[in-house]
Amino acid sequence: MSHADDSVARPNDAEPSVQGAALSRRGLMRWSGLAGIGVAGAALLPGLATSAAAAEPATGTALTGTGPTGSAPDGAPSGALPGSFDPIRPPAVPLAVRSPYLSTWTTADNTTGTWSSFWTGRTTAMTGIARIDGVPFLFLGAPDINGTVLRGMAQRSLTVTATRSQYVFVGGGVELTVTFLSPVEPGDLRRQSMPLSYVTAEVRSTDGATHDVGLYVDISGEWASGDSGTQIRWNQEQVNGSGTSLTSLSYTPDTPAVLSENGDMASWGTVVWSATSRPGLTWQIGADTVVRPAVVANGKLANTSDSDQPRAIGDNWPVFAFHFDLGQVGRTAQTAVVSVGHVREPAVSYLGTPLPPLWRSYWNDWESMVAFFHGDVEGAQNRTAALDRKIQQEATVAGGPQYAALCALALRQAFGGTELVSRNGEPWAFLKEISSDGNVSTIDVTYPAMPAFVYTDPAYLGLLLAPMLEYAEHGGWPKTFAEHDLGSSYPNANGHNDGNEEDMPVEESANMLIMSAAYLSRTDAATARSFATGHYAILKQWADYLTANALDPGNQNQTDDFTGWIAHSANLALKGIIAIGAMSQIATAAGNTGDATTYLATAKNYISQWVTKAQDTGGAHLKLAYDQPGTWSLKYNGYPDALLGLGLVPQAVAQEEADWYLTQVNQYGVPLDLRHSYTKGDWEMWTAAWLKGHPVSDYLVGALYDFVNTSPSRVPFTDWYDTVTDRQNGFQARPVVGGMFALLSLHR
């Protein structure tokens, strides 16, 4: 797609396709664990092209150094290495990823010369310029500043942790560290409910001299809507509270379409862009062709707001800008803090009733929430750093450093596909099926994401289950098996009281039982008993459905619906049998020992029959379907057997499958089954967890890391990719990458 008038100077001319732009440097790390290569040296970016495609050199090579021999950038130590990635080169770097509607990424190795974008590829422009001793250096975005030639700061490194993406740039004798922090706050609903993300910048001298430094950052109106023809209006205000003072620039569609989307972006709500006050802070709202050149020329902004509003996002492209005059900067770092958020009221609807965001239970307005967020920046940095360390250390023990890298890249995406709301004063969590069907709280999307919540915050899994159970119990769902989702189009959980939906009877019923048992196993006894007894009737109903249908499923749809329907599926049967075993644990938690004994006995009886039915005639592996000899598939549903400690699958069967998978490997993983060369990364990690201790587990981790680290498909972490071509097959930014935490979830 492109904007309507290509002659107008603006934040962006082109919106990258959903598939993402081509990778400029690839094949950098192949099982070596070494950091990839980034931009080398400081760059001159003459008249930066406004197109995201044109912003990258046509040759696909790194930008060269400023000197004739590509010498080290100003202020860099002699012999400095080119830019590097630690611990992984993300196909897309998460910047502000906090909710289904606050989801901005960089789909390139370098931020200089590239526009940030929404997960769909729709540009959500962010510009960063450092003015060092009067010389402007670009470090974020691809602006055309009236033909002015800007030097590009050299990107020395990108470090990705579970909660932040941290870039280090050098140029003009200073080092600039820019950190995009999207907090994940396990166990703290108040903080987790805030749809806000930090951007912090630290500047210090690297050459022993002091330098006059100013930092400019802006975002465009494109953050407000998926349509650049949308009229927006804006406001500036001073906000005080929680011991902090800040300036907030906010904007919203002039005629919001409440509870509607345009291009997967919210058509209602307010974009909030705020800066912590400090001496030398100035701001401005106006056309990009006015505001950016002003700061380049003058080193400050006018503290004015363009009066020509409302107007279309693409009409003289309004930008919302801050400039921090940091003064003389020496070796002691000077810091600037901004935040970006997207606040909506209501957040979603449930069966026609609008539900407020949970943050409204703690603050009367978004201004108070944003003030708290800024006042809490140091605490948030400390808490999230501790979470980052915990995940990195424990994931390394569980699966090695490459596995830890996958978990680091996955966490924000998993939580960013969800949001917290209040329903009659009680917290609920909803999940969006991002980039596939757009459904509300899809059960078989929550299921693969489950490990991230089990590991980091089991109570959050309980909040995700709550509306799914409520709908089946009281909402009008008419069928005896579990529903597929709570509504066809997020954010409207309208249900399917007519029964017309994408039925997956064994799939979803089993998913609900397994997730419920996983939640119960990670909570305290009193909570577990209350949950199990409160929902016992519906859970037993689903377990009884599985008792009658799971051993040999009919021709049913299942979660990998893109492969087509299949009868007598061995993997689907395995899931159903393990779910019957899970019901025995639910019954135990509810104090129903008789039911617990019966369900466990049924699961054991069924698994012995399953082994016989699923065993291939050659004796080397299990079949794809009972009636298809010579076929095979990944039995990723063995993972919940390990997660719940049921021990149903015989060890000899697991060993046989693991040995077989090693004979079917491709360069970038093991296919889902013999019919295609594609696979799903979440299921690979489920399989790696189930078969932990076998060499195939390490192979699966390494192959997925290799794909993520080298794929030319520059999109937010895809879960569906081709194991031969190294390319995305479909899907991106989905919360199912929470499945990366499968190995970690087994460590308690």
XYZ file of C-alpha atoms in Angstrom:
748
model
C 0.000 0.000 0.000
C 1.047 3.592 -0.423
C -0.306 6.941 0.663
C -2.589 8.786 -1.695
C -0.361 11.763 -2.536
C 3.216 10.642 -3.124
C 4.435 14.181 -3.708
C 3.831 15.437 -0.190
C 6.691 15.416 2.321
C 5.526 13.346 5.268
C 6.556 10.759 7.854
C 6.325 7.911 5.375
C 5.532 7.279 1.747
C 5.071 3.542 1.835
C 3.658 1.013 4.181
C 5.631 -2.236 4.156
C 3.678 -5.320 3.226
C 2.638 -7.795 5.875
C 5.417 -10.047 4.663
C 7.967 -7.397 5.567
C 10.907 -5.920 3.700
C 13.757 -8.055 2.430
C 16.587 -8.703 4.831
C 19.688 -6.730 3.998
C 22.141 -9.089 5.668
C 21.380 -12.698 6.278
C 22.974 -16.027 6.963
C 25.075 -14.468 9.707
C 24.836 -17.099 12.382
C 24.365 -20.760 11.676
C 24.508 -22.793 14.868
C 27.533 -20.792 15.972
C 25.885 -18.728 18.672
C 27.909 -15.728 17.459
C 26.389 -12.267 17.227
C 25.279 -11.116 13.804
C 26.681 -8.176 11.949
C 24.992 -4.791 12.127
C 25.768 -1.419 10.616
C 29.468 -0.630 10.407
C 30.658 2.875 11.100
C 28.852 6.178 11.078
C 26.729 6.743 8.010
C 25.931 9.651 5.798
C 22.348 9.332 4.708
C 21.929 11.969 1.997
C 18.373 13.206 1.707
C 17.006 10.127 3.417
C 14.394 8.538 1.190
C 10.953 8.595 2.732
C 10.046 5.154 1.506
C 10.800 2.299 3.874
C 11.980 0.291 0.898
C 14.185 3.077 -0.407
C 15.625 3.722 3.033
C 17.712 0.558 2.800
C 20.589 0.506 0.323
C 19.608 -1.211 -2.902
C 22.548 -3.570 -2.665
C 21.419 -4.853 0.714
C 24.855 -4.142 2.191
C 25.685 -2.425 5.433
C 25.973 1.334 5.433
C 29.637 2.244 5.162
C 31.764 4.332 7.462
C 32.176 8.081 7.139
C 35.851 7.944 6.295
C 37.192 6.844 2.928
C 38.390 3.593 4.492
C 35.300 2.976 6.617
C 37.127 4.056 9.770
C 35.612 3.798 13.230
C 32.817 6.308 13.980
C 33.514 9.399 16.030
C 33.944 8.572 19.678
C 34.218 4.824 19.120
C 37.199 2.972 20.535
C 39.917 2.185 18.034
C 39.241 -1.128 16.312
C 35.582 -1.176 17.406
C 33.541 -4.042 15.986
C 30.567 -3.449 13.693
C 27.126 -3.471 15.237
C 26.100 -6.742 16.864
C 22.992 -8.507 18.102
C 22.717 -10.112 21.517
C 21.453 -12.790 21.945
C 19.611 -12.929 18.597
C 18.942 -10.916 15.454
C 15.173 -10.480 15.640
C 13.255 -10.636 12.353
C 11.376 -7.656 13.810
C 12.396 -5.812 16.948
C 9.652 -5.160 19.532
C 9.600 -1.473 20.426
C 6.271 -0.663 22.107
C 4.417 -3.986 22.457
C 1.886 -3.804 25.260
C -1.574 -4.702 23.919
C -3.314 -5.776 20.699
C -3.453 -2.084 19.737
C -0.096 -0.890 21.086
C 2.184 -3.044 18.968
C 5.005 -1.219 17.174
C 8.128 -2.867 15.744
C 11.212 -2.231 13.631
C 11.327 -4.710 10.754
C 15.006 -4.239 9.935
C 18.438 -4.621 11.476
C 18.856 -0.888 11.978
C 16.529 1.828 13.194
C 18.294 4.522 11.178
C 16.658 4.784 7.769
C 13.699 2.573 8.688
C 10.189 3.501 9.802
C 8.741 1.619 12.718
C 5.429 -0.091 12.033
C 2.380 -1.743 13.530
C 2.500 -5.532 13.460
C 0.608 -5.505 10.149
C 3.347 -3.459 8.461
C 1.313 -0.247 8.632
C 3.782 2.562 9.376
C 3.610 3.992 12.882
C 6.413 6.481 12.420
C 8.870 7.413 15.133
C 11.744 9.812 14.510
C 14.855 10.303 16.618
C 17.514 12.971 16.049
C 20.501 13.713 18.269
C 21.916 17.238 17.882
C 25.565 17.054 18.959
C 27.563 20.292 19.035
C 25.083 21.706 16.537
C 25.329 18.770 14.115
C 22.144 16.699 13.676
C 22.483 12.891 13.684
C 19.598 10.583 12.844
C 19.036 7.484 14.973
C 15.357 6.598 14.450
C 13.180 6.666 11.363
C 13.547 7.819 7.771
C 12.465 11.476 7.587
C 12.966 13.779 4.636
C 13.889 17.035 6.324
C 13.517 19.390 3.384
C 16.553 17.918 1.654
C 18.862 18.387 4.660
C 21.635 15.818 4.743
C 21.722 14.143 8.144
C 24.495 11.982 9.407
C 23.306 8.677 10.739
C 24.525 7.566 14.142
C 26.286 4.213 13.955
C 24.314 1.431 15.573
C 26.843 -0.461 17.653
C 24.552 -3.068 19.194
C 21.056 -4.310 19.842
C 20.374 -6.281 22.995
C 17.023 -8.023 23.401
C 15.732 -9.188 26.763
C 12.312 -10.436 27.758
C 11.010 -6.916 28.445
C 13.232 -4.525 26.497
C 15.074 -3.796 23.271
C 18.192 -1.714 23.854
C 20.121 0.006 21.064
C 23.556 1.583 21.452
C 24.569 4.255 18.944
C 27.769 6.300 18.599
C 28.530 9.517 16.761
C 29.855 13.005 17.337
C 31.937 11.868 20.305
C 29.001 10.521 22.317
C 27.318 7.216 22.995
C 23.525 7.119 22.936
C 21.658 4.211 24.525
C 17.964 4.011 23.584
C 15.850 1.485 25.475
C 12.338 0.432 24.532
C 10.842 -1.091 27.675
C 7.403 -2.722 27.597
C 7.016 -3.937 31.170
C 5.616 -7.354 31.981
C 4.579 -7.313 35.625
C 3.726 -10.831 36.899
C 1.385 -10.811 39.868
C 0.728 -7.057 39.728
C -2.588 -6.424 37.984
C -2.456 -2.665 38.504
C 0.845 -2.296 36.670
C 0.116 -5.018 34.123
C -3.119 -3.247 33.169
C -1.368 -0.075 31.964
C -1.305 0.046 28.118
C 1.902 2.075 28.190
C 5.518 1.574 27.156
C 8.723 3.465 28.038
C 11.359 4.892 25.722
C 14.468 6.046 27.599
C 17.627 7.635 26.236
C 20.981 7.977 27.957
C 23.836 10.030 26.496
C 27.442 10.200 27.628
C 30.697 11.426 26.156
C 33.129 8.801 24.878
C 36.096 10.953 23.861
C 36.919 12.752 27.099
C 35.430 16.045 25.938
C 32.090 17.596 26.836
C 29.506 17.979 24.100
C 26.415 20.107 23.731
C 23.639 17.540 23.197
C 19.972 17.747 22.373
C 17.624 14.832 21.723
C 14.547 15.057 19.521
C 11.825 12.399 19.299
C 8.451 12.434 17.601
C 5.644 10.105 16.591
C 3.210 10.598 13.726
C -0.565 10.662 13.620
C -0.449 7.201 12.052
C -0.472 5.619 15.513
C -4.155 6.630 15.828
C -5.724 4.714 12.946
C -5.189 2.209 10.182
C -6.413 4.787 7.654
C -4.370 7.924 6.927
C -7.543 9.628 5.781
C -8.887 9.548 9.342
C -9.427 12.987 10.855
C -7.687 13.419 14.205
C -7.644 16.112 16.835
C -4.999 16.700 19.477
C -4.176 18.313 22.794
C -1.198 19.286 24.950
C -1.350 19.370 28.715
C 0.859 19.488 31.777
C 0.290 16.500 34.027
C 1.323 16.292 37.672
C 0.983 13.435 40.113
C 2.786 10.552 41.794
C 5.677 12.892 42.557
C 6.352 13.640 38.912
C 5.671 16.338 36.352
C 5.312 15.688 32.656
C 4.119 17.066 29.374
C 1.591 14.954 27.469
C 0.698 15.242 23.802
C -2.406 13.229 22.943
C -4.550 12.676 19.890
C -7.622 10.713 18.910
C -9.896 10.131 15.909
C -12.294 13.045 15.593
C -15.239 10.716 14.980
C -14.200 7.513 16.725
C -15.833 4.242 15.730
C -16.088 2.675 19.161
C -15.294 -1.046 19.371
C -14.297 -1.123 15.695
C -11.062 -1.728 13.830
C -9.471 -0.486 10.635
C -6.650 -2.674 9.373
C -6.492 -4.363 12.797
C -5.851 -1.007 14.467
C -8.378 0.427 16.896
C -10.722 3.029 15.390
C -11.282 4.627 18.777
C -9.135 5.570 21.734
C -6.343 8.027 22.438
C -2.650 7.893 21.623
C -0.722 9.325 24.570
C 2.870 10.542 24.113
C 4.421 11.949 27.291
C 7.780 13.254 28.473
C 9.084 13.574 32.012
C 9.802 17.218 32.670
C 13.398 18.357 33.015
C 15.208 21.623 32.259
C 15.409 22.270 28.549
C 12.321 20.264 27.522
C 10.347 21.795 24.646
C 7.487 20.405 22.565
C 5.547 21.065 19.395
C 2.600 19.671 17.418
C 2.569 20.457 13.737
C 3.378 19.379 10.196
C 6.421 17.148 9.872
C 7.858 19.572 7.296
C 7.721 22.359 9.891
C 8.607 20.672 13.169
C 11.583 18.509 12.179
C 13.454 21.194 10.205
C 12.922 23.607 13.110
C 14.742 21.402 15.584
C 17.531 20.657 13.109
C 18.070 24.371 12.569
C 17.382 25.758 16.039
C 17.951 22.963 18.543
C 14.609 23.593 20.222
C 10.863 23.475 19.647
C 8.321 26.265 19.830
C 5.971 24.946 22.555
C 3.074 25.439 20.148
C 0.213 23.371 18.803
C -0.957 23.634 15.206
C -4.459 25.102 15.221
C -5.467 23.437 11.954
C -7.436 20.600 13.503
C -9.096 18.267 13.148
C -7.421 17.158 9.983
C -6.547 13.938 8.233
C -3.470 12.038 9.347
C -2.100 12.383 5.815
C -2.907 16.086 5.527
C 0.441 17.801 6.169
C 1.292 14.814 8.379
C 1.021 16.164 11.940
C 3.767 14.943 14.263
C 3.978 15.122 18.048
C 7.451 16.097 19.127
C 9.681 16.577 22.154
C 13.173 18.026 22.345
C 15.408 17.601 25.373
C 18.233 20.131 25.656
C 20.652 18.115 27.776
C 23.289 20.840 27.861
C 26.963 19.973 28.217
C 27.321 16.199 28.475
C 30.464 14.570 29.781
C 31.152 11.058 30.999
C 28.204 11.242 33.412
C 25.140 10.104 31.487
C 22.205 12.453 30.959
C 18.764 10.832 30.647
C 15.490 11.589 28.883
C 12.291 9.602 29.447
C 9.196 9.437 27.263
C 6.297 7.024 27.138
C 3.771 6.022 24.530
C 0.376 4.459 25.098
C -2.979 3.713 23.549
C -5.913 4.095 25.934
C -9.454 3.034 25.060
C -12.751 3.175 26.877
C -14.463 0.779 26.665
C -11.787 -1.829 26.026
C -13.977 -4.657 24.707
C -17.597 -5.762 24.780
C -18.909 -9.032 26.192
C -22.280 -10.244 24.897
C -23.178 -6.673 24.031
C -22.032 -5.096 27.303
C -19.078 -2.699 27.046
C -16.327 -3.485 29.559
C -13.876 -0.876 30.857
C -10.119 -1.444 30.889
C -8.887 -2.726 34.234
C -6.651 0.313 34.736
C -9.810 2.354 35.333
C -10.242 0.415 38.570
C -7.093 2.116 39.870
C -7.085 5.585 38.269
C -9.851 8.048 37.450
C -8.308 9.108 34.139
C -5.416 8.298 31.861
C -3.512 11.374 33.005
C -3.254 9.983 36.553
C -2.185 6.604 35.197
C 0.516 8.120 32.981
C 1.804 10.217 35.884
C 2.077 7.066 37.970
C 3.824 5.279 35.106
C 6.462 8.010 34.831
C 6.924 8.215 38.571
C 7.463 4.464 38.629
C 10.122 4.330 35.905
C 13.029 3.406 38.181
C 11.009 0.743 39.964
C 9.796 -0.660 36.646
C 13.350 -0.813 35.349
C 14.496 -2.711 38.418
C 11.594 -5.171 38.476
C 11.758 -5.963 34.787
C 15.535 -6.308 34.899
C 15.083 -8.921 37.619
C 12.515 -10.738 35.468
C 14.861 -10.553 32.479
C 17.684 -12.099 34.516
C 15.450 -14.826 35.881
C 14.239 -15.833 32.430
C 17.710 -15.668 30.913
C 19.307 -17.731 33.671
C 16.588 -20.340 34.044
C 16.014 -20.684 30.300
C 19.734 -21.229 29.764
C 19.653 -24.041 32.313
C 16.506 -25.495 30.740
C 17.569 -25.397 27.095
C 20.797 -23.486 26.544
C 21.582 -19.911 25.452
C 19.776 -20.174 22.115
C 16.645 -21.305 23.928
C 16.997 -18.343 26.311
C 17.153 -16.047 23.267
C 13.861 -17.417 21.919
C 12.179 -16.858 25.278
C 13.525 -13.305 25.430
C 12.023 -12.488 22.052
C 8.677 -14.148 22.821
C 7.535 -12.749 26.177
C 6.345 -9.267 25.153
C 4.576 -10.702 22.124
C 2.754 -13.297 24.239
C 1.480 -10.777 26.784
C 0.988 -8.088 24.119
C -1.751 -10.165 22.495
C -3.836 -9.858 25.673
C -5.369 -7.145 27.809
C -7.016 -6.793 31.186
C -10.575 -5.554 31.665
C -13.043 -5.249 34.513
C -16.291 -7.190 34.473
C -18.622 -6.331 37.354
C -15.573 -5.321 39.361
C -13.681 -8.566 38.684
C -10.572 -8.741 36.496
C -10.751 -10.691 33.255
C -8.165 -11.079 30.516
C -9.009 -11.267 26.827
C -6.740 -12.448 24.017
C -6.794 -11.449 20.364
C -6.065 -14.045 17.703
C -3.668 -11.695 15.972
C -2.972 -12.070 12.232
C -5.006 -15.217 11.616
C -8.759 -14.931 12.253
C -8.873 -11.962 14.624
C -11.188 -13.877 16.973
C -11.743 -13.012 20.624
C -10.143 -15.348 23.190
C -9.650 -18.224 20.786
C -9.170 -21.300 22.937
C -6.762 -23.062 20.595
C -4.626 -19.909 20.409
C -4.573 -19.496 24.178
C -3.563 -23.168 24.472
C -0.192 -22.895 22.645
C 0.522 -19.591 24.447
C -0.147 -21.242 27.819
C 3.480 -22.039 28.805
C 4.435 -18.356 29.044
C 1.631 -17.720 31.524
C 2.202 -20.968 33.433
C 5.832 -20.019 33.922
C 5.618 -16.284 34.613
C 2.157 -15.727 36.108
C -0.242 -18.679 36.537
C -2.907 -16.368 37.937
C -2.963 -14.583 34.584
C -3.832 -17.874 32.912
C -6.766 -18.095 35.303
C -7.932 -14.644 34.184
C -7.758 -15.723 30.531
C -9.821 -18.834 31.306
C -12.475 -16.904 33.241
C -14.485 -15.455 30.318
C -14.195 -18.719 28.356
C -15.745 -20.621 31.250
C -18.330 -17.926 31.975
C -19.588 -18.025 28.406
C -20.044 -21.783 28.380
C -21.686 -21.751 31.811
C -23.950 -18.695 31.575
C -23.552 -16.976 28.213
C -25.788 -19.077 26.011
C -23.321 -21.421 24.302
C -25.618 -24.233 23.056
C -23.305 -27.219 22.514
C -22.015 -29.943 24.805
C -18.379 -29.453 23.811
C -16.307 -26.315 24.369
C -16.607 -23.261 22.146
C -13.835 -22.283 19.742
C -13.788 -18.577 20.667
C -15.834 -15.825 22.294
C -16.455 -13.793 19.159
C -15.519 -13.655 15.509
C -13.917 -10.205 15.578
C -11.942 -8.596 18.371
C -12.824 -6.557 20.430
C -16.426 -7.776 20.394
C -17.001 -10.977 22.354
C -20.480 -11.499 20.928
C -20.408 -15.252 21.387
C -22.004 -17.829 19.119
C -25.346 -18.535 20.725
C -26.638 -19.805 17.395
C -23.914 -22.445 17.454
C -22.479 -21.155 14.193
C -18.718 -21.087 14.665
C -15.534 -22.934 13.706
C -16.231 -26.057 15.737
C -13.253 -28.009 17.063
C -15.019 -30.328 19.516
C -12.228 -32.571 20.815
C -9.606 -29.859 20.342
C -11.221 -27.123 22.413
C -12.740 -29.346 25.093
C -9.356 -30.929 25.697
C -7.598 -27.566 25.633
C -9.871 -26.205 28.354
C -9.342 -29.201 30.619
C -5.570 -29.179 30.167
C -5.266 -25.433 30.764
C -7.535 -25.635 33.799
C -5.457 -28.443 35.296
C -2.236 -26.525 34.557
C -3.640 -23.488 36.337
C -4.729 -25.556 39.341
C -1.312 -27.167 39.618
C 0.349 -23.741 39.941
C -1.961 -22.066 42.429
C -2.564 -22.484 46.153
C -4.829 -25.223 47.466
C -7.681 -22.942 48.506
C -7.794 -21.175 45.140
C -7.544 -24.487 43.324
C -10.452 -25.953 45.271
C -12.607 -22.860 44.687
C -11.894 -22.897 40.946
C -12.420 -26.644 40.577
C -15.688 -26.732 42.507
C -17.006 -23.517 40.929
C -16.495 -24.789 37.385
C -16.860 -28.495 38.007
C -20.117 -29.002 36.113
C -18.889 -27.606 32.797
C -15.459 -29.210 33.060
C -17.056 -32.580 33.779
C -19.404 -32.104 30.839
C -16.433 -31.612 28.537
C -14.558 -34.539 30.078
C -17.533 -36.790 29.477
C -17.687 -35.599 25.874
C -14.041 -36.589 25.498
C -14.638 -39.953 27.143
C -17.134 -40.665 24.380
C -15.166 -39.129 21.480
C -11.432 -38.724 22.114
C -10.026 -42.234 21.695
C -10.821 -42.271 17.979
C -11.862 -38.768 16.876
C -14.140 -38.531 13.899
C -13.509 -36.254 10.945
C -12.970 -33.122 13.027
C -11.280 -29.802 12.628
C -8.338 -29.111 14.919
C -5.972 -26.264 15.763
C -3.739 -26.762 12.715
C -6.752 -26.100 10.521
C -4.577 -24.843 7.676
C -3.565 -28.510 7.110
C -7.206 -29.516 6.617
C -9.627 -31.701 8.498
C -8.500 -35.185 9.391
C -10.251 -38.263 10.772
C -8.708 -40.644 13.315
C -5.941 -38.146 14.145
C -3.398 -39.723 16.474
C -2.207 -36.370 17.825
C -5.738 -35.107 18.469
C -6.599 -38.376 20.200
C -3.509 -38.012 22.388
C -4.634 -34.548 23.440
C -8.112 -35.802 24.322
C -6.754 -38.705 26.373
C -4.371 -36.474 28.321
C -7.288 -34.105 28.952
C -9.263 -36.948 30.505
C -6.265 -37.476 32.760
C -6.285 -33.739 33.482
C -9.912 -34.092 34.613
C -8.756 -36.561 37.240
C -6.577 -33.794 38.701
C -9.456 -31.298 38.546
C -11.669 -33.801 40.350
C -9.001 -34.260 43.009
C -8.785 -30.499 43.544
C -12.585 -30.403 43.923
C -12.517 -33.251 46.437
C -14.329 -35.704 44.142
C -12.062 -38.702 44.652
C -14.411 -41.137 42.965
C -14.439 -39.137 39.746
C -10.684 -38.693 39.986
C -10.166 -42.449 40.073
C -12.576 -43.073 37.217
C -11.100 -40.469 34.865
C -7.525 -41.538 35.508
C -8.420 -45.181 34.892
C -10.131 -44.186 31.645
C -7.097 -42.203 30.508
C -4.777 -45.143 31.243
C -7.029 -47.568 29.415
C -7.295 -45.262 26.418
C -3.562 -44.597 26.190
C -2.805 -48.301 25.925
C -5.298 -48.587 23.075
C -3.910 -45.428 21.519
C -0.395 -46.852 21.376
C -1.684 -49.862 19.440
C -3.898 -47.841 17.104
C -1.251 -45.188 16.410
C 1.760 -47.481 15.949
C 2.903 -47.665 12.344
C 3.207 -51.123 10.809
C 6.937 -50.598 10.360
C 7.352 -50.157 14.119
C 9.558 -47.078 13.813
C 7.088 -44.328 14.674
C 3.491 -43.363 15.305
C 1.135 -42.549 12.436
C -0.489 -39.265 11.465
C -3.873 -41.010 11.582
C -4.884 -44.492 12.654
C -5.958 -45.460 9.123
C -2.903 -44.040 7.311
C 0.055 -46.425 7.512
C 3.432 -45.017 6.565
C 2.523 -41.509 7.789
C 3.833 -39.536 10.760
C 3.435 -36.179 12.535
C 4.849 -34.228 15.459
C 3.074 -35.447 18.586
C 3.444 -32.128 20.355
C 0.471 -32.971 22.542
C 2.815 -35.151 24.554
C 3.959 -31.953 26.289
C 0.928 -31.551 28.606
C 1.534 -35.112 29.793
C 4.890 -33.880 31.087
C 3.524 -30.506 32.249
C 0.844 -32.122 34.405
C 3.044 -35.014 35.517
C 0.491 -37.589 34.404
C 3.019 -40.035 32.965
C 0.506 -41.513 30.546
C 2.658 -41.813 27.419
C 5.019 -44.807 27.744
C 8.671 -43.836 27.764
C 9.409 -46.334 24.999
C 6.897 -44.583 22.736
C 8.426 -41.183 23.435
C 11.887 -42.576 22.687
C 10.682 -44.094 19.424
C 9.136 -40.809 18.295
C 12.222 -38.809 19.252
C 14.471 -41.161 17.293
C 12.171 -40.893 14.292
C 12.069 -37.097 14.299
C 15.858 -37.012 14.030
C 15.540 -38.867 10.721
C 13.131 -36.228 9.352
C 15.006 -33.007 10.073
C 15.369 -30.182 7.583
C 17.751 -27.242 7.787
C 15.386 -25.164 9.912
C 13.360 -27.697 11.849
C 11.111 -30.734 11.721
C 7.909 -30.433 9.638
C 4.520 -30.766 11.317
C 3.962 -33.933 9.298
C 4.991 -35.602 6.055
C 2.521 -33.651 3.887
C 4.350 -30.299 3.988
C 7.762 -28.804 4.660
C 6.325 -26.164 6.981
C 6.154 -26.383 10.742
C 5.087 -24.316 13.745
C 7.667 -23.022 16.167
C 5.375 -23.213 19.177
C 4.723 -26.894 18.565
C 8.422 -27.526 18.038
C 9.133 -26.138 21.505
C 6.276 -28.192 22.971
C 7.867 -31.254 21.372
C 11.315 -30.246 22.660
C 9.901 -30.006 26.183
C 8.130 -33.359 25.958
C 11.310 -35.051 24.670
C 13.726 -33.180 26.940
C 16.894 -35.216 27.394
C 16.847 -36.648 23.886
C 19.148 -35.096 21.226
C 16.108 -34.085 19.166
C 15.170 -31.579 21.876
C 18.418 -29.673 21.434
C 18.083 -29.934 17.661
C 14.616 -28.381 17.696
C 15.804 -25.472 19.826
C 18.810 -24.828 17.608
C 16.887 -25.123 14.358
C 14.186 -22.688 15.480
C 16.817 -20.246 16.705
C 18.551 -20.560 13.352
C 15.317 -19.761 11.514
C 14.475 -16.744 13.657
C 18.025 -15.440 13.489
C 18.440 -15.673 9.708
C 15.028 -15.598 8.039
C 14.538 -12.941 5.367
C 10.883 -12.644 6.448
C 11.092 -9.412 8.451
C 7.912 -9.681 10.471
C 7.130 -9.931 14.199
C 8.029 -13.469 15.362
C 6.074 -15.851 13.126
C 5.064 -19.255 14.426
C 4.365 -20.796 10.983
C 7.351 -21.135 8.706
C 9.012 -23.364 6.116
C 11.787 -25.628 7.366
C 13.463 -25.704 3.949
C 13.213 -22.160 2.600
C 13.808 -20.298 5.905
C 10.759 -18.139 5.217
C 7.519 -17.272 6.933
C 4.631 -19.408 5.709
C 1.964 -17.255 7.386
C 0.952 -15.689 10.707
C 2.948 -13.125 12.694
C 2.911 -11.324 16.032
C 0.609 -13.999 17.488
C 0.596 -14.626 21.238
C 1.143 -18.345 20.537
C 4.897 -17.714 20.772
C 4.286 -18.076 24.488
C 4.879 -21.703 23.567
C 8.603 -20.908 23.623
C 8.340 -21.241 27.398
C 7.398 -24.938 27.282
C 10.772 -26.172 28.530
C 10.851 -23.494 31.225
C 7.355 -24.395 32.387
C 8.605 -27.839 33.426
C 11.012 -26.237 35.929
C 9.160 -25.479 39.156
